[in-house]
Amino acid sequence: MSRLPPGLEPDPVIEAYKKDVDRTLLRENLKLTVEQRFERLFELQRFAEELRRAGREAWGRGTDR
Amino acid sequence: MSDDFPRLLRSLTEAGVRFILIGGMAGIAHGSARLTVDLDIVYARDPENVKLLADVLAPFHPYLRGAPPGLPFIWDAETIRRGLNFTLTTDLGPLDVLGEIAGGTFSDLLPASRAVKLFGIECICLNLDTLIQVKRAAGRPKDIEAIAELEALWEEKERSKD
């Protein structure tokens, strides 16, 4: 049975999505400090930006797939 | 210029702007694994804070996100006072500056927030229970996956207490 913050009732749509949440990632994050969580986010953001740049270089900005 | 959220947070904090971190970045503080690309804050609407907010962001060229270039948009205290919620681009990254959200104003949300230390500065961040409540109250379909993850996080935290 789902546990929720006080005052909230289970929402069937959210419960359906919750089944697919990768809790292993959450458990790993919960081992980190708040600052370490942000450092990982900013690393990921830099990586995503580099992927976008590489994608633009490879395929251009237009309709080339 | 590439995004520099630590600098953006530091600038706001060191200038003494009163704000609460909400949205995806608040989710990160609580352990979310979702990649987020903008910073969402709820700011206090008193004249002094509005002036501080206007002055500290001005050097980073705030502009309405998604608006065509060249609109006569002036970022100053008067604009903030006349408006409420602004979705902005800045030189340091996308920033949503919100005077009120589904969960209320800065004053409403402050009791449900806590200081977190980040990069040597102290920011006020919304607690997980309230973050879930405000995302639910917003009722946006795009938030459903995020809410599911936040509720799963809440369960994980509760489980670790048992």
XYZ file of C-alpha atoms in Angstrom:
227
model
C 0.000 0.000 0.000
C 1.238 3.446 -0.948
C 2.418 5.793 1.829
C 2.052 9.508 1.297
C 2.683 12.787 3.105
C -0.110 13.719 5.521
C -3.208 15.117 3.853
C -2.653 13.507 0.475
C -4.721 10.705 -0.998
C -3.290 8.217 -3.511
C -3.852 9.283 -7.107
C -4.342 6.300 -9.427
C -2.451 7.928 -12.309
C 0.521 8.837 -10.136
C 0.471 5.350 -8.588
C 0.660 3.844 -12.091
C 3.688 5.999 -12.939
C 5.291 5.246 -9.591
C 5.665 1.581 -10.534
C 8.212 2.594 -13.179
C 10.332 4.846 -10.973
C 13.880 3.514 -10.763
C 14.278 3.426 -6.999
C 17.848 2.173 -7.232
C 18.812 5.638 -8.542
C 16.925 7.296 -5.698
C 18.597 5.099 -3.085
C 22.019 5.972 -4.503
C 21.150 9.680 -4.428
C 19.941 9.443 -0.847
C 23.454 8.282 0.144
C 24.877 11.609 -1.124
C 24.950 14.993 0.575
C 22.743 17.746 -0.894
C 25.835 19.408 -2.362
C 26.982 16.151 -3.989
C 23.506 15.764 -5.547
C 23.821 19.206 -7.145
C 27.386 18.504 -8.307
C 26.096 15.419 -10.115
C 23.251 17.405 -11.669
C 25.612 20.090 -12.982
C 27.980 17.417 -14.346
C 25.017 15.843 -16.119
C 23.926 19.224 -17.462
C 27.416 19.816 -18.853
C 27.390 16.342 -20.397
C 23.938 16.931 -21.934
C 25.123 20.245 -23.381
C 28.157 18.510 -24.898
C 25.867 15.856 -26.416
C 23.688 18.609 -27.928
C 26.756 20.336 -29.346
C 28.029 17.043 -30.811
C 24.588 16.321 -32.251
C 24.434 19.729 -33.935
C 27.914 19.158 -35.339
C 26.972 15.727 -36.687
C 23.449 16.392 -37.966
C 23.164 20.155 -38.129
C 20.235 22.207 -36.881
C 17.853 21.414 -39.744
C 15.911 18.358 -40.792
C 18.891 16.061 -41.443
C 18.200 12.815 -39.545
C 27.690 31.953 -21.988
C 26.908 28.489 -20.576
C 24.624 27.969 -17.600
C 26.130 28.694 -14.217
C 23.474 27.957 -11.611
C 25.874 28.035 -8.647
C 26.801 31.618 -9.616
C 23.145 32.504 -10.060
C 22.266 31.136 -6.606
C 25.299 32.807 -5.057
C 24.419 36.165 -6.616
C 20.857 36.031 -5.302
C 21.902 34.889 -1.851
C 24.808 37.282 -1.387
C 22.601 40.200 -2.435
C 20.184 39.215 0.323
C 17.263 38.353 -1.973
C 14.637 36.409 -0.030
C 13.569 33.417 -2.089
C 12.688 29.742 -1.809
C 14.087 27.112 -4.109
C 11.271 25.023 -5.605
C 10.725 22.833 -8.670
C 13.253 20.432 -10.137
C 16.248 21.900 -8.290
C 14.431 21.467 -4.983
C 13.737 17.903 -6.107
C 17.482 17.421 -6.645
C 18.130 18.643 -3.107
C 15.796 15.915 -1.870
C 17.433 13.200 -4.004
C 15.607 13.280 -7.333
C 17.412 11.620 -10.223
C 15.703 13.753 -12.876
C 17.731 16.101 -15.026
C 16.402 19.635 -14.738
C 17.527 22.573 -16.820
C 16.079 25.613 -15.095
C 16.010 27.193 -11.682
C 12.615 27.945 -10.093
C 12.314 30.331 -7.174
C 9.447 31.887 -5.246
C 10.423 35.401 -4.153
C 9.056 37.683 -1.433
C 6.933 40.479 -2.930
C 7.803 43.280 -0.519
C 9.217 46.386 -2.245
C 12.693 46.017 -0.754
C 13.062 42.434 -1.939
C 11.633 43.211 -5.372
C 14.239 45.971 -5.776
C 17.043 43.623 -4.687
C 15.843 40.964 -7.120
C 15.679 43.430 -9.983
C 19.131 44.850 -9.276
C 20.932 41.547 -8.776
C 19.594 39.951 -11.963
C 19.926 42.986 -14.231
C 23.621 42.400 -15.071
C 22.701 38.926 -16.344
C 20.292 40.324 -18.951
C 16.964 38.709 -17.975
C 14.584 38.368 -20.910
C 11.228 36.670 -21.374
C 11.867 33.064 -22.341
C 10.315 32.131 -25.668
C 9.560 35.751 -26.618
C 10.845 37.077 -29.924
C 14.023 39.099 -29.602
C 13.753 42.860 -29.536
C 10.612 43.265 -27.422
C 10.698 46.368 -25.223
C 11.119 44.348 -22.040
C 12.663 46.238 -19.150
C 13.750 44.231 -16.148
C 13.317 46.470 -13.141
C 11.402 46.693 -9.869
C 8.432 48.308 -11.577
C 8.104 45.449 -14.071
C 8.271 42.901 -11.249
C 5.752 44.860 -9.195
C 3.313 45.064 -12.119
C 3.776 41.381 -12.941
C 3.983 38.307 -10.737
C 5.538 35.257 -12.368
C 8.304 35.518 -14.968
C 9.910 32.750 -17.013
C 13.263 34.180 -18.000
C 16.434 33.489 -19.864
C 19.531 34.928 -18.221
C 23.233 34.812 -19.019
C 23.571 32.260 -16.200
C 20.730 29.979 -17.286
C 16.931 29.731 -17.456
C 15.268 31.138 -14.353
C 11.611 31.101 -13.288
C 10.932 33.936 -10.863
C 7.566 33.296 -9.237
C 5.615 35.560 -6.938
C 2.964 32.941 -6.265
C 2.450 29.262 -7.059
C -0.367 26.808 -6.431
C 0.894 26.353 -2.878
C 0.928 30.062 -2.107
C 3.354 32.941 -1.724
C 6.819 33.194 -0.209
C 5.278 33.815 3.233
C 2.943 30.836 2.884
C 5.772 28.509 1.849
C 8.487 29.719 4.212
C 7.288 27.662 7.212
C 7.487 24.571 4.966
C 11.069 25.286 3.941
C 14.503 24.694 5.342
C 18.007 26.085 4.800
C 20.335 23.903 2.729
C 24.060 24.540 2.289
C 25.244 24.606 -1.296
C 28.602 25.697 -2.665
C 29.346 27.546 0.536
C 26.062 29.447 0.581
C 22.795 28.877 2.380
C 19.591 28.651 0.330
C 16.064 28.132 1.529
C 14.518 25.060 -0.065
C 10.950 23.801 0.033
C 10.480 20.588 2.018
C 9.586 17.379 0.236
C 6.019 17.088 1.556
C 5.146 20.568 0.330
C 6.987 20.136 -2.962
C 4.737 17.154 -3.658
C 1.648 19.100 -2.587
C 2.367 22.117 -4.794
C 3.198 19.969 -7.803
C -0.053 18.082 -7.331
C -1.973 21.332 -6.882
C -0.502 22.737 -10.114
C -2.286 19.889 -11.909
C 0.008 19.884 -14.942
C 0.169 16.615 -16.899
C 3.894 17.167 -17.540
C 4.530 16.936 -13.775
C 3.034 13.474 -13.303
C 6.297 11.577 -13.740
C 8.091 14.033 -11.471
C 5.390 13.710 -8.790
C 5.585 9.929 -8.990
C 9.338 10.125 -8.420
C 8.972 12.590 -5.512
C 6.371 10.359 -3.864
C 8.665 7.359 -4.348
C 11.457 9.393 -2.730
C 9.154 10.221 0.156
C 8.411 6.510 0.600
C 12.125 5.667 0.487
C 12.856 8.258 3.170
C 10.024 6.956 5.335
C 11.221 3.391 4.839
C 14.718 4.312 5.972
C 13.213 5.660 9.236
C 11.505 2.331 9.994
